[in-house]
Structures are given as C-alpha cells and as structure tokens.
PDB file of C-alpha atoms and ligand atoms in Angstrom:
ATOM      1  CA  UNK A 104     148.212 -91.498 104.841  1.00 90.00           C
ATOM      2  CA  UNK A 105     151.567 -92.209 106.520  1.00 96.00           C
ATOM      3  CA  UNK A 106     152.626 -89.952 109.379  1.00 98.00           C
ATOM      4  CA  UNK A 107     156.274 -89.120 110.065  1.00 98.00           C
ATOM      5  CA  UNK A 108     157.785 -87.004 112.844  1.00 98.00           C
ATOM      6  CA  UNK A 109     160.713 -84.617 112.845  1.00 98.00           C
ATOM      7  CA  UNK A 110     162.030 -84.043 116.355  1.00 98.00           C
ATOM      8  CA  UNK A 111     164.351 -81.032 116.581  1.00 96.00           C
ATOM      9  CA  UNK A 112     166.576 -81.785 119.578  1.00 95.00           C
ATOM     10  CA  UNK A 113     169.731 -79.841 118.740  1.00 95.00           C
ATOM     11  CA  UNK A 114     169.245 -76.792 120.973  1.00 91.00           C
ATOM     12  CA  UNK A 115     171.869 -75.867 123.563  1.00 87.00           C
ATOM     13  CA  UNK A 116     169.378 -75.171 126.322  1.00 83.00           C
ATOM     14  CA  UNK A 117     171.296 -72.224 127.725  1.00 85.00           C
ATOM     15  CA  UNK A 118     168.259 -71.126 129.771  1.00 86.00           C
ATOM     16  CA  UNK A 119     168.652 -74.342 131.807  1.00 86.00           C
ATOM     17  CA  UNK A 120     172.109 -73.221 132.912  1.00 84.00           C
ATOM     18  CA  UNK A 121     175.501 -74.804 132.110  1.00 83.00           C
ATOM     19  CA  UNK A 122     175.583 -78.504 131.229  1.00 86.00           C
ATOM     20  CA  UNK A 123     174.653 -80.948 128.494  1.00 88.00           C
ATOM     21  CA  UNK A 124     172.427 -79.891 125.559  1.00 91.00           C
ATOM     22  CA  UNK A 125     168.804 -79.623 126.726  1.00 90.00           C
ATOM     23  CA  UNK A 126     167.519 -82.793 125.050  1.00 93.00           C
ATOM     24  CA  UNK A 127     170.138 -84.794 126.960  1.00 95.00           C
ATOM     25  CA  UNK A 128     169.328 -83.330 130.397  1.00 94.00           C
ATOM     26  CA  UNK A 129     167.864 -85.929 132.697  1.00 94.00           C
ATOM     27  CA  UNK A 130     164.269 -86.067 133.849  1.00 94.00           C
ATOM     28  CA  UNK A 131     163.561 -88.861 136.358  1.00 93.00           C
ATOM     29  CA  UNK A 132     166.851 -90.546 135.402  1.00 94.00           C
ATOM     30  CA  UNK A 133     166.448 -90.447 131.614  1.00 95.00           C
ATOM     31  CA  UNK A 134     167.192 -87.771 128.994  1.00 96.00           C
ATOM     32  CA  UNK A 135     164.288 -85.513 127.995  1.00 96.00           C
ATOM     33  CA  UNK A 136     164.696 -86.797 124.444  1.00 97.00           C
ATOM     34  CA  UNK A 137     164.076 -90.408 125.486  1.00 98.00           C
ATOM     35  CA  UNK A 138     160.852 -89.380 127.232  1.00 97.00           C
ATOM     36  CA  UNK A 139     159.724 -87.477 124.115  1.00 97.00           C
ATOM     37  CA  UNK A 140     160.491 -90.346 121.731  1.00 98.00           C
ATOM     38  CA  UNK A 141     158.798 -92.884 124.000  1.00 97.00           C
ATOM     39  CA  UNK A 142     155.625 -90.751 124.036  1.00 96.00           C
ATOM     40  CA  UNK A 143     155.626 -90.593 120.245  1.00 98.00           C
ATOM     41  CA  UNK A 144     156.133 -94.353 119.984  1.00 97.00           C
ATOM     42  CA  UNK A 145     153.018 -94.821 122.149  1.00 97.00           C
ATOM     43  CA  UNK A 146     150.963 -93.077 119.446  1.00 97.00           C
ATOM     44  CA  UNK A 147     149.333 -95.653 117.180  1.00 95.00           C
ATOM     45  CA  UNK A 148     149.320 -93.357 114.119  1.00 96.00           C
ATOM     46  CA  UNK A 149     153.004 -92.364 114.240  1.00 98.00           C
ATOM     47  CA  UNK A 150     155.360 -93.980 111.697  1.00 98.00           C
ATOM     48  CA  UNK A 151     158.968 -92.968 110.968  1.00 98.00           C
ATOM     49  CA  UNK A 152     160.698 -90.623 113.433  1.00 98.00           C
ATOM     50  CA  UNK A 153     163.754 -88.500 112.598  1.00 98.00           C
ATOM     51  CA  UNK A 154     165.704 -86.854 115.433  1.00 98.00           C
ATOM     52  CA  UNK A 155     167.927 -83.819 114.740  1.00 97.00           C
ATOM     53  CA  UNK A 156     170.630 -84.168 117.396  1.00 97.00           C
ATOM     54  CA  UNK A 157     173.283 -81.691 118.547  1.00 95.00           C
ATOM     55  CA  UNK A 158     176.095 -82.061 116.023  1.00 95.00           C
ATOM     56  CA  UNK A 159     178.621 -83.221 118.651  1.00 94.00           C
ATOM     57  CA  UNK A 160     176.214 -85.823 120.063  1.00 96.00           C
ATOM     58  CA  UNK A 161     174.914 -87.735 117.044  1.00 97.00           C
ATOM     59  CA  UNK A 162     176.574 -91.002 118.122  1.00 97.00           C
ATOM     60  CA  UNK A 163     175.406 -90.688 121.743  1.00 96.00           C
ATOM     61  CA  UNK A 164     171.840 -89.989 120.639  1.00 97.00           C
ATOM     62  CA  UNK A 165     171.876 -92.887 118.161  1.00 98.00           C
ATOM     63  CA  UNK A 166     172.900 -95.253 120.969  1.00 97.00           C
ATOM     64  CA  UNK A 167     170.389 -93.770 123.434  1.00 97.00           C
ATOM     65  CA  UNK A 168     167.500 -94.289 121.019  1.00 97.00           C
ATOM     66  CA  UNK A 169     168.507 -97.738 119.701  1.00 97.00           C
ATOM     67  CA  UNK A 170     165.311 -99.326 121.040  1.00 96.00           C
ATOM     68  CA  UNK A 171     162.938 -96.877 119.365  1.00 97.00           C
ATOM     69  CA  UNK A 172     163.591 -97.309 115.637  1.00 94.00           C
ATOM     70  CA  UNK A 173     164.498 -93.690 114.848  1.00 98.00           C
ATOM     71  CA  UNK A 174     166.822 -92.064 112.303  1.00 98.00           C
ATOM     72  CA  UNK A 175     169.297 -89.579 113.789  1.00 98.00           C
ATOM     73  CA  UNK A 176     170.754 -86.650 111.815  1.00 97.00           C
ATOM     74  CA  UNK A 177     172.910 -83.696 112.842  1.00 97.00           C
ATOM     75  CA  UNK A 178     170.852 -80.584 113.662  1.00 96.00           C
ATOM     76  CA  UNK A 179     171.674 -77.048 112.552  1.00 93.00           C
ATOM     77  CA  UNK A 180     172.499 -73.647 114.030  1.00 91.00           C
ATOM     78  CA  UNK A 181     168.860 -72.457 114.234  1.00 91.00           C
ATOM     79  CA  UNK A 182     165.741 -74.489 114.964  1.00 91.00           C
ATOM     80  CA  UNK A 183     164.475 -74.239 111.337  1.00 92.00           C
ATOM     81  CA  UNK A 184     167.828 -75.650 110.142  1.00 93.00           C
ATOM     82  CA  UNK A 185     167.355 -78.668 112.409  1.00 94.00           C
ATOM     83  CA  UNK A 186     163.790 -79.184 111.159  1.00 95.00           C
ATOM     84  CA  UNK A 187     164.927 -78.937 107.528  1.00 94.00           C
ATOM     85  CA  UNK A 188     167.728 -81.478 108.161  1.00 95.00           C
ATOM     86  CA  UNK A 189     165.199 -83.957 109.559  1.00 96.00           C
ATOM     87  CA  UNK A 190     162.643 -83.321 106.855  1.00 96.00           C
ATOM     88  CA  UNK A 191     165.245 -84.051 104.186  1.00 95.00           C
ATOM     89  CA  UNK A 192     165.624 -87.688 105.287  1.00 97.00           C
ATOM     90  CA  UNK A 193     161.981 -88.606 105.986  1.00 97.00           C
ATOM     91  CA  UNK A 194     160.984 -91.543 103.780  1.00 97.00           C
ATOM     92  CA  UNK A 195     159.299 -90.560 100.501  1.00 96.00           C
ATOM     93  CA  UNK A 196     156.008 -92.315 101.354  1.00 97.00           C
ATOM     94  CA  UNK A 197     155.360 -90.047 104.383  1.00 98.00           C
ATOM     95  CA  UNK A 198     152.647 -87.538 103.459  1.00 97.00           C
ATOM     96  CA  UNK A 199     151.813 -86.005 106.835  1.00 98.00           C
ATOM     97  CA  UNK A 200     154.602 -84.593 108.995  1.00 98.00           C
ATOM     98  CA  UNK A 201     154.575 -83.638 112.658  1.00 98.00           C
ATOM     99  CA  UNK A 202     157.281 -81.396 114.086  1.00 98.00           C
ATOM    100  CA  UNK A 203     157.695 -81.890 117.801  1.00 98.00           C
ATOM    101  CA  UNK A 204     160.078 -80.178 120.244  1.00 95.00           C
ATOM    102  CA  UNK A 205     162.164 -82.707 122.174  1.00 93.00           C
ATOM    103  CA  UNK A 206     161.773 -80.295 125.078  1.00 94.00           C
ATOM    104  CA  UNK A 207     158.007 -81.049 125.250  1.00 97.00           C
ATOM    105  CA  UNK A 208     158.872 -84.422 126.711  1.00 96.00           C
ATOM    106  CA  UNK A 209     155.541 -85.123 128.402  1.00 96.00           C
ATOM    107  CA  UNK A 210     153.114 -84.451 125.565  1.00 97.00           C
ATOM    108  CA  UNK A 211     149.993 -86.597 126.012  1.00 97.00           C
ATOM    109  CA  UNK A 212     149.281 -89.179 123.301  1.00 97.00           C
ATOM    110  CA  UNK A 213     145.794 -87.648 122.936  1.00 97.00           C
ATOM    111  CA  UNK A 214     147.280 -84.319 121.753  1.00 98.00           C
ATOM    112  CA  UNK A 215     149.453 -86.039 119.138  1.00 98.00           C
ATOM    113  CA  UNK A 216     146.527 -88.082 117.893  1.00 98.00           C
ATOM    114  CA  UNK A 217     144.217 -85.067 117.654  1.00 98.00           C
ATOM    115  CA  UNK A 218     146.762 -83.189 115.521  1.00 98.00           C
ATOM    116  CA  UNK A 219     146.937 -86.223 113.214  1.00 98.00           C
ATOM    117  CA  UNK A 220     143.125 -86.526 113.131  1.00 98.00           C
ATOM    118  CA  UNK A 221     142.798 -82.872 112.054  1.00 98.00           C
ATOM    119  CA  UNK A 222     145.323 -83.463 109.236  1.00 98.00           C
ATOM    120  CA  UNK A 223     143.469 -86.592 108.145  1.00 98.00           C
ATOM    121  CA  UNK A 224     140.257 -84.550 108.107  1.00 98.00           C
ATOM    122  CA  UNK A 225     141.859 -82.205 105.571  1.00 97.00           C
ATOM    123  CA  UNK A 226     143.741 -79.472 107.496  1.00 98.00           C
ATOM    124  CA  UNK A 227     147.001 -78.422 105.797  1.00 98.00           C
ATOM    125  CA  UNK A 228     148.614 -77.091 108.980  1.00 98.00           C
ATOM    126  CA  UNK A 229     147.575 -77.738 112.591  1.00 98.00           C
ATOM    127  CA  UNK A 230     148.844 -76.410 115.888  1.00 98.00           C
ATOM    128  CA  UNK A 231     147.814 -77.474 119.424  1.00 98.00           C
ATOM    129  CA  UNK A 232     147.044 -74.430 121.562  1.00 98.00           C
ATOM    130  CA  UNK A 233     146.133 -73.493 125.113  1.00 98.00           C
ATOM    131  CA  UNK A 234     144.492 -70.347 126.452  1.00 97.00           C
ATOM    132  CA  UNK A 235     146.592 -67.598 128.037  1.00 96.00           C
ATOM    133  CA  UNK A 236     146.086 -67.493 131.801  1.00 94.00           C
ATOM    134  CA  UNK A 237     147.986 -64.279 132.532  1.00 95.00           C
ATOM    135  CA  UNK A 238     147.266 -60.725 131.487  1.00 96.00           C
ATOM    136  CA  UNK A 239     149.710 -59.822 128.709  1.00 96.00           C
ATOM    137  CA  UNK A 240     151.480 -56.450 128.451  1.00 97.00           C
ATOM    138  CA  UNK A 241     153.389 -54.987 125.508  1.00 97.00           C
ATOM    139  CA  UNK A 242     156.382 -52.950 126.688  1.00 98.00           C
ATOM    140  CA  UNK A 243     158.892 -50.625 125.051  1.00 98.00           C
ATOM    141  CA  UNK A 244     162.684 -50.948 125.177  1.00 97.00           C
ATOM    142  CA  UNK A 245     162.757 -49.238 128.579  1.00 98.00           C
ATOM    143  CA  UNK A 246     160.260 -51.711 130.022  1.00 97.00           C
ATOM    144  CA  UNK A 247     157.401 -49.229 130.197  1.00 98.00           C
ATOM    145  CA  UNK A 248     153.985 -50.675 129.389  1.00 98.00           C
ATOM    146  CA  UNK A 249     152.649 -49.405 126.072  1.00 97.00           C
ATOM    147  CA  UNK A 250     149.590 -51.659 125.846  1.00 97.00           C
ATOM    148  CA  UNK A 251     147.591 -54.336 127.615  1.00 97.00           C
ATOM    149  CA  UNK A 252     146.787 -56.998 125.040  1.00 96.00           C
ATOM    150  CA  UNK A 253     143.275 -58.459 125.362  1.00 94.00           C
ATOM    151  CA  UNK A 254     143.881 -62.126 126.080  1.00 94.00           C
ATOM    152  CA  UNK A 255     140.542 -63.644 125.086  1.00 94.00           C
ATOM    153  CA  UNK A 256     141.700 -64.316 121.529  1.00 94.00           C
ATOM    154  CA  UNK A 257     145.330 -65.154 122.386  1.00 97.00           C
ATOM    155  CA  UNK A 258     146.601 -68.745 122.442  1.00 97.00           C
ATOM    156  CA  UNK A 259     149.936 -70.301 123.352  1.00 97.00           C
ATOM    157  CA  UNK A 260     151.249 -72.572 120.586  1.00 97.00           C
ATOM    158  CA  UNK A 261     152.606 -76.018 121.485  1.00 98.00           C
ATOM    159  CA  UNK A 262     153.881 -78.998 119.532  1.00 98.00           C
ATOM    160  CA  UNK A 263     153.531 -81.390 117.764  1.00 98.00           C
ATOM    161  CA  UNK A 264     152.526 -79.134 114.910  1.00 98.00           C
ATOM    162  CA  UNK A 265     151.235 -81.055 111.910  1.00 98.00           C
ATOM    163  CA  UNK A 266     151.491 -80.373 108.187  1.00 98.00           C
ATOM    164  CA  UNK A 267     150.764 -81.819 104.815  1.00 98.00           C
ATOM    165  CA  UNK A 268     154.327 -82.667 103.793  1.00 97.00           C
ATOM    166  CA  UNK A 269     154.414 -80.270 100.834  1.00 96.00           C
ATOM    167  CA  UNK A 270     153.300 -77.384 103.064  1.00 96.00           C
ATOM    168  CA  UNK A 271     156.192 -77.924 105.466  1.00 96.00           C
ATOM    169  CA  UNK A 272     158.660 -78.458 102.634  1.00 95.00           C
ATOM    170  CA  UNK A 273     157.691 -75.268 100.869  1.00 93.00           C
ATOM    171  CA  UNK A 274     157.640 -73.287 104.133  1.00 92.00           C
ATOM    172  CA  UNK A 275     161.240 -74.382 104.748  1.00 88.00           C
ATOM    173  CA  UNK A 276     162.453 -74.218 101.148  1.00 82.00           C
ATOM    174  CA  UNK A 277     162.729 -70.439 100.779  1.00 62.00           C
ATOM    175  CA  UNK A 278     164.982 -69.846 103.803  1.00 58.00           C
ATOM    176  CA  UNK A 279     167.112 -66.904 102.814  1.00 51.00           C
ATOM    177  CA  UNK A 280     164.755 -65.892 100.004  1.00 48.00           C
ATOM    178  CA  UNK A 281     161.573 -64.939 101.864  1.00 49.00           C
ATOM    179  CA  UNK A 282     158.495 -63.934  99.864  1.00 50.00           C
ATOM    180  CA  UNK A 283     158.018 -60.187  99.416  1.00 47.00           C
ATOM    181  CA  UNK A 284     156.933 -58.587 102.677  1.00 47.00           C
ATOM    182  CA  UNK A 285     157.911 -61.590 104.801  1.00 49.00           C
ATOM    183  CA  UNK A 286     160.978 -62.698 106.670  1.00 48.00           C
ATOM    184  CA  UNK A 287     161.911 -66.270 107.561  1.00 48.00           C
ATOM    185  CA  UNK A 288     164.111 -65.028 110.373  1.00 59.00           C
ATOM    186  CA  UNK A 289     162.825 -65.048 113.887  1.00 71.00           C
ATOM    187  CA  UNK A 290     160.328 -67.861 113.380  1.00 80.00           C
ATOM    188  CA  UNK A 291     160.172 -69.880 116.568  1.00 85.00           C
ATOM    189  CA  UNK A 292     157.746 -72.458 115.229  1.00 92.00           C
ATOM    190  CA  UNK A 293     156.863 -74.122 111.959  1.00 95.00           C
ATOM    191  CA  UNK A 294     153.231 -73.041 111.923  1.00 95.00           C
ATOM    192  CA  UNK A 295     154.508 -69.445 111.885  1.00 93.00           C
ATOM    193  CA  UNK A 296     156.528 -70.228 108.767  1.00 92.00           C
ATOM    194  CA  UNK A 297     153.528 -71.868 107.066  1.00 94.00           C
ATOM    195  CA  UNK A 298     151.373 -68.890 108.052  1.00 93.00           C
ATOM    196  CA  UNK A 299     153.922 -66.475 106.581  1.00 90.00           C
ATOM    197  CA  UNK A 300     153.706 -68.481 103.361  1.00 90.00           C
ATOM    198  CA  UNK A 301     149.932 -67.887 103.274  1.00 93.00           C
ATOM    199  CA  UNK A 302     148.772 -71.306 104.536  1.00 96.00           C
ATOM    200  CA  UNK A 303     145.687 -71.476 106.794  1.00 97.00           C
ATOM    201  CA  UNK A 304     146.701 -72.875 110.180  1.00 98.00           C
ATOM    202  CA  UNK A 305     144.010 -74.734 112.166  1.00 98.00           C
ATOM    203  CA  UNK A 306     144.095 -75.312 115.933  1.00 98.00           C
ATOM    204  CA  UNK A 307     143.264 -78.248 118.210  1.00 98.00           C
ATOM    205  CA  UNK A 308     143.261 -78.235 122.016  1.00 98.00           C
ATOM    206  CA  UNK A 309     146.728 -78.637 123.516  1.00 98.00           C
ATOM    207  CA  UNK A 310     147.434 -79.690 127.109  1.00 98.00           C
ATOM    208  CA  UNK A 311     149.214 -78.320 130.153  1.00 96.00           C
ATOM    209  CA  UNK A 312     151.502 -81.392 130.135  1.00 96.00           C
ATOM    210  CA  UNK A 313     152.778 -80.449 126.653  1.00 97.00           C
ATOM    211  CA  UNK A 314     154.663 -77.477 128.113  1.00 96.00           C
ATOM    212  CA  UNK A 315     158.213 -76.861 126.935  1.00 95.00           C
ATOM    213  CA  UNK A 316     160.954 -77.586 129.449  1.00 94.00           C
ATOM    214  CA  UNK A 317     163.035 -74.406 129.284  1.00 93.00           C
ATOM    215  CA  UNK A 318     164.259 -73.608 132.799  1.00 93.00           C
ATOM    216  CA  UNK A 319     165.354 -75.549 135.892  1.00 91.00           C
ATOM    217  CA  UNK A 320     161.923 -74.758 137.360  1.00 95.00           C
ATOM    218  CA  UNK A 321     160.265 -76.467 134.369  1.00 95.00           C
ATOM    219  CA  UNK A 322     162.392 -79.568 134.957  1.00 94.00           C
ATOM    220  CA  UNK A 323     161.161 -79.682 138.568  1.00 95.00           C
ATOM    221  CA  UNK A 324     157.556 -79.333 137.335  1.00 96.00           C
ATOM    222  CA  UNK A 325     158.093 -82.145 134.813  1.00 96.00           C
ATOM    223  CA  UNK A 326     159.457 -84.392 137.599  1.00 95.00           C
ATOM    224  CA  UNK A 327     156.325 -83.675 139.637  1.00 95.00           C
ATOM    225  CA  UNK A 328     154.029 -84.420 136.685  1.00 93.00           C
ATOM    226  CA  UNK A 329     155.792 -87.741 136.082  1.00 92.00           C
ATOM    227  CA  UNK A 330     155.668 -88.668 139.766  1.00 91.00           C
ATOM    228  CA  UNK A 331     151.921 -87.990 139.737  1.00 88.00           C
ATOM    229  CA  UNK A 332     151.615 -90.216 136.660  1.00 81.00           C
ATOM    230  CA  UNK A 333     149.385 -87.597 135.139  1.00 63.00           C
ATOM    231  CA  UNK A 334     150.801 -86.955 131.698  1.00 51.00           C
ATOM    232  CA  UNK A 335     149.542 -90.081 129.962  1.00 52.00           C
ATOM    233  CA  UNK A 336     147.130 -89.492 127.361  1.00 48.00           C
TER     234      UNK A 336
HETATM  235  O1  LIG B 153     165.131 -72.988 121.691  1.00 72.61           O
HETATM  236  P1  LIG B 153     163.754 -73.539 121.761  1.00 72.61           P
HETATM  237  O2  LIG B 153     163.336 -73.821 123.162  1.00 72.61           O
HETATM  238  O3  LIG B 153     162.729 -72.814 120.961  1.00 72.61           O
HETATM  239  O4  LIG B 153     163.896 -74.998 121.089  1.00 72.61           O
HETATM  240  C1  LIG B 153     162.764 -75.769 120.783  1.00 72.61           C
HETATM  241  C2  LIG B 153     163.241 -77.113 120.243  1.00 72.61           C
HETATM  242  O5  LIG B 153     164.047 -76.908 119.078  1.00 72.61           O
HETATM  243  C3  LIG B 153     164.102 -77.889 121.269  1.00 72.61           C
HETATM  244  O6  LIG B 153     163.693 -79.256 121.281  1.00 72.61           O
HETATM  245  C4  LIG B 153     165.513 -77.711 120.725  1.00 72.61           C
HETATM  246  O7  LIG B 153     166.389 -78.802 121.006  1.00 72.61           O
HETATM  247  C5  LIG B 153     165.279 -77.593 119.221  1.00 72.61           C
HETATM  248  N1  LIG B 153     166.369 -76.851 118.526  1.00 72.61           N
HETATM  249  C6  LIG B 153     167.082 -77.496 117.502  1.00 72.61           C
HETATM  250  N2  LIG B 153     168.111 -76.840 116.855  1.00 72.61           N
HETATM  251  C7  LIG B 153     168.458 -75.592 117.220  1.00 72.61           C
HETATM  252  C8  LIG B 153     167.747 -74.912 118.250  1.00 72.61           C
HETATM  253  C9  LIG B 153     166.690 -75.565 118.880  1.00 72.61           C
HETATM  254  O8  LIG B 153     166.787 -78.657 117.183  1.00 72.61           O
HETATM  255  N3  LIG B 153     169.483 -75.018 116.588  1.00 72.61           N
END
C-alpha cells in the first residue's frame, strides 16, 4: 500500500509574533518546513509528499524544497482547507495518507513509521498521542474553575495522523454540509473530523519531540533539542 503525506504549512503563525509565516521561520538556520520535510524523507515508507504553502509564498516554498521531490500547492484560509487542497493532488495510487503539521518539525522517524504500521495492520484512522502531564481545569467565561478533569484517560494528539485515503476524503468532503448533529467547524485536527464522521480512531505512542512549534519559547526548545541531537528516531 502506497503512503502519501499532506503537509499543511499555510498558517500565519501569529502566536510566534510578527514575521514570516510560521513554516518559513528559521530553526537552526533553516525554515521549520525544511526540517519537517527532511524528517519525512528519512522515513522509508513515505512516498509522495504534498505541501500546502501560504498562498503568497508558493514560489518560495517550491524553490526551498527543490531537493526533496515534493508537490507544492496553495493552502487555504483554515487548516482543513489546506489539507483538502493537498489531498486533491495526491497521486491516485496512494491509498494511505498521513497529515502532518509543518510546525511539528522534529517528529521522530519512529513515530511516523508506527502510524504507518498501524494503518498497514488495518486501522482506518490513527493518531499519535502522549499523556497529559499537568492537571487540567475547565473554566467558565470569567476564568473561574468549574471542574477538574481527571487526566488519566486524557491524551494530547500529535501528528502525523494517518488515514485510509477514503476515510480522509470523506471526512473532508462534507465541509459546509456536516452530518446531522455534527459540525465541521472548529476541528483542529483531521482525526477529529474522522471521529465526527463515525470512524474509529486508533492511537499509537507519540513523542515529546513531535511537539508543535507555536510560540517563541517552543522555537528555543526546538533549537535545544536539535543541538542535543536527540530528535532522531
Ligand atoms: O494553527 P495551527 O498551529 O493549528 O496549525 C497547524 C498546522 O496547520 C501548521 O503547520 C500550519 O501551517 C497549518 N495551517 C495551514 N493552513 C491554515 C492554518 C494552519 O496549512 N489556514
């Protein structure tokens, strides 16, 4: 079964502060996106890769990734639009699709390969997860705690998330016409969309190094991880 990857990389990255779109911010002298693509290219099971780039940076991204044999398309206004744009141009012979945030630039190869292994073993949707270290509170609009959520059965979802191609396609197809009782708005990951469509989502162990670079602090952490040489997988 051929594995393709859609890499949504079209986010603005406003939480990093003013500057270039997040995927183009530099980590150890190279854009986050280049780190992410290089990791994926180190994975023996990964075939075609499609990058959804910020619409104003398609040419820049195409040049940046010349060495890595990727297809670059323009991303959309919301993350699911970027994923759908990438999915639309994946070659027809790809039957398993991973969706991976460009912002998770240091994902270990072992995490990618275990998502693929779970798909090959028959899972229809797979998400890498890690345990929640902190105690989690639910608060109301005023910031007052209304509940302490038991954390033992909570997990933080990472990427790459893997899908049988038809599962991902049908999860994305009904944007704007959600099934009764569901909404496609507000989904921050693809597994959530598959879940809303009634698909069973399996989990595999994620890794601390697969964290999403969101803030300037995260960029500093990523630099430290790279300097330590500890994110290889
Ligand atoms: O915004 P968030 O951190 O959830 O973004 C996760 C990933 O989705 C990032 O790699 C970002 O570039 C991508 N994204 C996108 N198109 C958007 C918004 C986010 O490709 N419109």
